[in-house]
PDB file of C-alpha atoms in Angstrom:
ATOM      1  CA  UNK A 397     -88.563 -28.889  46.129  1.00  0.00           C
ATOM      2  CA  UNK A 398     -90.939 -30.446  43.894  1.00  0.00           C
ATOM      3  CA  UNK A 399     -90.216 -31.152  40.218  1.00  0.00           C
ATOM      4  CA  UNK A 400     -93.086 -32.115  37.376  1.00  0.00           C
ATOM      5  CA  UNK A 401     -91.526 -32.203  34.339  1.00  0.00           C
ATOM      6  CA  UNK A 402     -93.761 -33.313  32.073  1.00  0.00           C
ATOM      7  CA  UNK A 403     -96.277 -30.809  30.439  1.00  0.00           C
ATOM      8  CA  UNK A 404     -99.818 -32.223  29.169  1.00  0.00           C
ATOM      9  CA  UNK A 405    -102.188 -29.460  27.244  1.00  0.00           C
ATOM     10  CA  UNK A 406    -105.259 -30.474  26.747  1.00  0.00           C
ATOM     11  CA  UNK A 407    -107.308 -28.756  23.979  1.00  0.00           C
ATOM     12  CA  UNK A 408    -111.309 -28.667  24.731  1.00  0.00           C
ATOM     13  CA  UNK A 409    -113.611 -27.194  22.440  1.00  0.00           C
ATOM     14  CA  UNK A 410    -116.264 -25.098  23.313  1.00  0.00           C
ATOM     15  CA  UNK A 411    -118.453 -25.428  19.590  1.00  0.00           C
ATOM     16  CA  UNK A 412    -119.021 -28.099  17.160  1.00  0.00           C
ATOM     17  CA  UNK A 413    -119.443 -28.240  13.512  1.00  0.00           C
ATOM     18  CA  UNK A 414    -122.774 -29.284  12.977  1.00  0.00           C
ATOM     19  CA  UNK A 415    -124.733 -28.667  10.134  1.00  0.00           C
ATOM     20  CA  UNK A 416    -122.878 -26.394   8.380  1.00  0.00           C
ATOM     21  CA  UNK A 417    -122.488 -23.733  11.216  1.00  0.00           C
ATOM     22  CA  UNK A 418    -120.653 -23.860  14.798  1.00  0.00           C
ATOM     23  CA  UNK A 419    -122.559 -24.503  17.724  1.00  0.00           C
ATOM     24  CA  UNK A 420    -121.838 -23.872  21.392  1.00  0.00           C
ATOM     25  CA  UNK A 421    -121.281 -27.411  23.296  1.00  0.00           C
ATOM     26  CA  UNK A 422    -123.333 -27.397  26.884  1.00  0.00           C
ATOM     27  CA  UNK A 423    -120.321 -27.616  28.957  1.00  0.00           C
ATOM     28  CA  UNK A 424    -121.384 -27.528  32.829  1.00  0.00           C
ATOM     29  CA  UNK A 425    -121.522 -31.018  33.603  1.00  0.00           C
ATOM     30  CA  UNK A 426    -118.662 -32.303  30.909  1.00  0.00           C
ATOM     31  CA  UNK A 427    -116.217 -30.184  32.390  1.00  0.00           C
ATOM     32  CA  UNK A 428    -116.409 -30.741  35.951  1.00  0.00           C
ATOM     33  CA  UNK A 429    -116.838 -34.343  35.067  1.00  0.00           C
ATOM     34  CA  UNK A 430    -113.296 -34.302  33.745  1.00  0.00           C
ATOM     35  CA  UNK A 431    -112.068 -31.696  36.300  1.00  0.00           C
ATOM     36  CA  UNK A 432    -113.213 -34.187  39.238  1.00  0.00           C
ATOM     37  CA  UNK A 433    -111.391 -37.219  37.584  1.00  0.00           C
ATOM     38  CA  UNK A 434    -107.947 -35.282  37.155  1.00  0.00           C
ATOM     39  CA  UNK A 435    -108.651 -34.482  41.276  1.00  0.00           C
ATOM     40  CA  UNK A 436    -109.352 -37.788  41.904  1.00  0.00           C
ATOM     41  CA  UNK A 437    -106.335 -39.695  40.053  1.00  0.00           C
ATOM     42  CA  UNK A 438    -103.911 -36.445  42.122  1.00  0.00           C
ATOM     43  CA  UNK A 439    -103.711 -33.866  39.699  1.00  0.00           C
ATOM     44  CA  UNK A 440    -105.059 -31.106  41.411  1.00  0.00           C
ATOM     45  CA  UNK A 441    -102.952 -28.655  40.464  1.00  0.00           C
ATOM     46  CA  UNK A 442    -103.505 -27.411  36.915  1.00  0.00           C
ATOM     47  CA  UNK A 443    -104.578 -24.500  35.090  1.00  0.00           C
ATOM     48  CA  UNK A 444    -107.330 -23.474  32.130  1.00  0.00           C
ATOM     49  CA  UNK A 445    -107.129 -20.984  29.604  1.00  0.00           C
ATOM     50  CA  UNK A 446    -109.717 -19.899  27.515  1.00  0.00           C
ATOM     51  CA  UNK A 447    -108.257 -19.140  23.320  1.00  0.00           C
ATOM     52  CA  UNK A 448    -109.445 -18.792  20.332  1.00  0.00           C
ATOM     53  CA  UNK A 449    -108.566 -21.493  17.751  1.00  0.00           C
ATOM     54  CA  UNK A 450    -108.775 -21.728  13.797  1.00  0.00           C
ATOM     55  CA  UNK A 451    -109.562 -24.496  12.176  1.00  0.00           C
ATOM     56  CA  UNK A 452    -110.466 -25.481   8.937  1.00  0.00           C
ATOM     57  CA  UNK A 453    -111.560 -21.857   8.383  1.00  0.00           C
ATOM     58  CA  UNK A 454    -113.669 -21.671  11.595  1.00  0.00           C
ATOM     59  CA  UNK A 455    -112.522 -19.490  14.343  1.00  0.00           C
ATOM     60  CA  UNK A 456    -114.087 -20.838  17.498  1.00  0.00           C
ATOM     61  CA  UNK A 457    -113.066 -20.811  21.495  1.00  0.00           C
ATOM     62  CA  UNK A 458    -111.837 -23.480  23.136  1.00  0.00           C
ATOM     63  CA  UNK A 459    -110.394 -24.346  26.743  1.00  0.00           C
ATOM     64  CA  UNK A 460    -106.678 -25.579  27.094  1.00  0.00           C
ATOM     65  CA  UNK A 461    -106.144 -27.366  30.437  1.00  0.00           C
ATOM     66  CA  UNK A 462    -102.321 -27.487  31.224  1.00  0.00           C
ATOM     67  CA  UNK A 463    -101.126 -30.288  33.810  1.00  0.00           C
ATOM     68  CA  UNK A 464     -97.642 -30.611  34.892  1.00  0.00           C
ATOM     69  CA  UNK A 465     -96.983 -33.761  36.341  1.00  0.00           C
ATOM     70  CA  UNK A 466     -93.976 -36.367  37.121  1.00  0.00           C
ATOM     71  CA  UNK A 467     -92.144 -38.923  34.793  1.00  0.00           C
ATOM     72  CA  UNK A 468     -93.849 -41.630  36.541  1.00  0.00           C
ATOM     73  CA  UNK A 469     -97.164 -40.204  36.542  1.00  0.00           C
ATOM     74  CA  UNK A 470     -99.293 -39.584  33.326  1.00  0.00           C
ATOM     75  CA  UNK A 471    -103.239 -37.590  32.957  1.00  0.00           C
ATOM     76  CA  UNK A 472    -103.395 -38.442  29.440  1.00  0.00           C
ATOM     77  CA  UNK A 473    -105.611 -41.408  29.839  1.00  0.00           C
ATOM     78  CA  UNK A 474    -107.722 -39.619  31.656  1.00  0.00           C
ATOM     79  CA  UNK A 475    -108.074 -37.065  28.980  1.00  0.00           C
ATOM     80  CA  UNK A 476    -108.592 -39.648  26.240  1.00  0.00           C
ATOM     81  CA  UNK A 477    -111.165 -41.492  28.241  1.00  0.00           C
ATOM     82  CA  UNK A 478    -113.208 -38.621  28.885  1.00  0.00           C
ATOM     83  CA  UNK A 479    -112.946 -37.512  25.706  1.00  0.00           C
ATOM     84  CA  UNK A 480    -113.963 -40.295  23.881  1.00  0.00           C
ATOM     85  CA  UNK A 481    -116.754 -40.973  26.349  1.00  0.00           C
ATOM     86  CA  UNK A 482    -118.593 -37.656  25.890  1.00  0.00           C
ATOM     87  CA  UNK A 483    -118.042 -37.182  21.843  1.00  0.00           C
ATOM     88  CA  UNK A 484    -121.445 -38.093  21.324  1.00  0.00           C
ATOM     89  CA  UNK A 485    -121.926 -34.688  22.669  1.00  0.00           C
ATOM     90  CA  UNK A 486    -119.127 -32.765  21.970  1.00  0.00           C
ATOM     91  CA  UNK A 487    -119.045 -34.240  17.755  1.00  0.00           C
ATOM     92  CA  UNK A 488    -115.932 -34.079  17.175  1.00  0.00           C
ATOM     93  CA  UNK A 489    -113.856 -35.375  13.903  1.00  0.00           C
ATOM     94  CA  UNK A 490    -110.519 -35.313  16.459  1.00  0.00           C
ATOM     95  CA  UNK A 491    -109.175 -33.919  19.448  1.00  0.00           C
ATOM     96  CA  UNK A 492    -106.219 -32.917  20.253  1.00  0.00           C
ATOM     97  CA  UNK A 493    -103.366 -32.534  23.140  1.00  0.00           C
ATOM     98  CA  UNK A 494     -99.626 -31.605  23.751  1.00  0.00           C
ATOM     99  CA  UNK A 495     -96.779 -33.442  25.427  1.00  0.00           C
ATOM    100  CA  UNK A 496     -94.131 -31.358  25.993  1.00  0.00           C
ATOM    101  CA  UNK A 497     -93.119 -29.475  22.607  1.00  0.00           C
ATOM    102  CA  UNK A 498     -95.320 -31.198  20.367  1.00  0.00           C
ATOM    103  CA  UNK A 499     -98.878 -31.065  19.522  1.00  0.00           C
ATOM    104  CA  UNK A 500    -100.986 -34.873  18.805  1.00  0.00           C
ATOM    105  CA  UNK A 501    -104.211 -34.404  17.030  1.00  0.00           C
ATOM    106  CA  UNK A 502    -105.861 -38.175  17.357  1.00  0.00           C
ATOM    107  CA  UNK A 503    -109.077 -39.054  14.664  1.00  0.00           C
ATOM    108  CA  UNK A 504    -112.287 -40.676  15.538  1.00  0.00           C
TER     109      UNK A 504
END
């Protein structure tokens, strides 16, 4: 038997606030950019959902990516990474993620 027991949620959004109005993000390449990096570091075993979200009065969909993985092993750098490396294209003020039971929303 195999136990993860950690639980990473990673929130992805699929507009940006630009200009007053919300904008779909060109996701193809972005996505299977981070997809391929989880693979490659051994998390290939995760799941996406699509949602809607609210925020700031915008209601807008985004993908959650949920990765269960063991004590010793952590995707969150990953996440970060990749985040941080494509906001030039995905504008963002923040992003977000969950560990566990609580939600961290980290600024720009």
């Amino acid at each position: 038997m195999i136990e993860l027991e950690d639980k990473y949620v990673f929130h992805i959004p699929l507009y940006k606030y630009k200009d007053d109005e919300l904008v779909v993000i060109e996701m193809d390449g972005l996505l299977d950019n981070l997809i391929s990096e989880l693979a490659d570091k051994g998390f290939d075993s995760f799941y996406m959902a699509e949602v809607k979200s609210f925020y700031k009065s915008r209601i807008y969909d985004e993908i959650l990516i949920t990765v269960f993985s063991p004590k010793d092993k952590s995707p969150l750098e990953i996440f970060k990474k990749w985040f941080r490396k494509n906001n030039h294209i995905l504008f963002q003020e923040a992003f977000a993620f969950e560990i566990g039971d609580k939600m961290i929303v980290e600024k720009f």
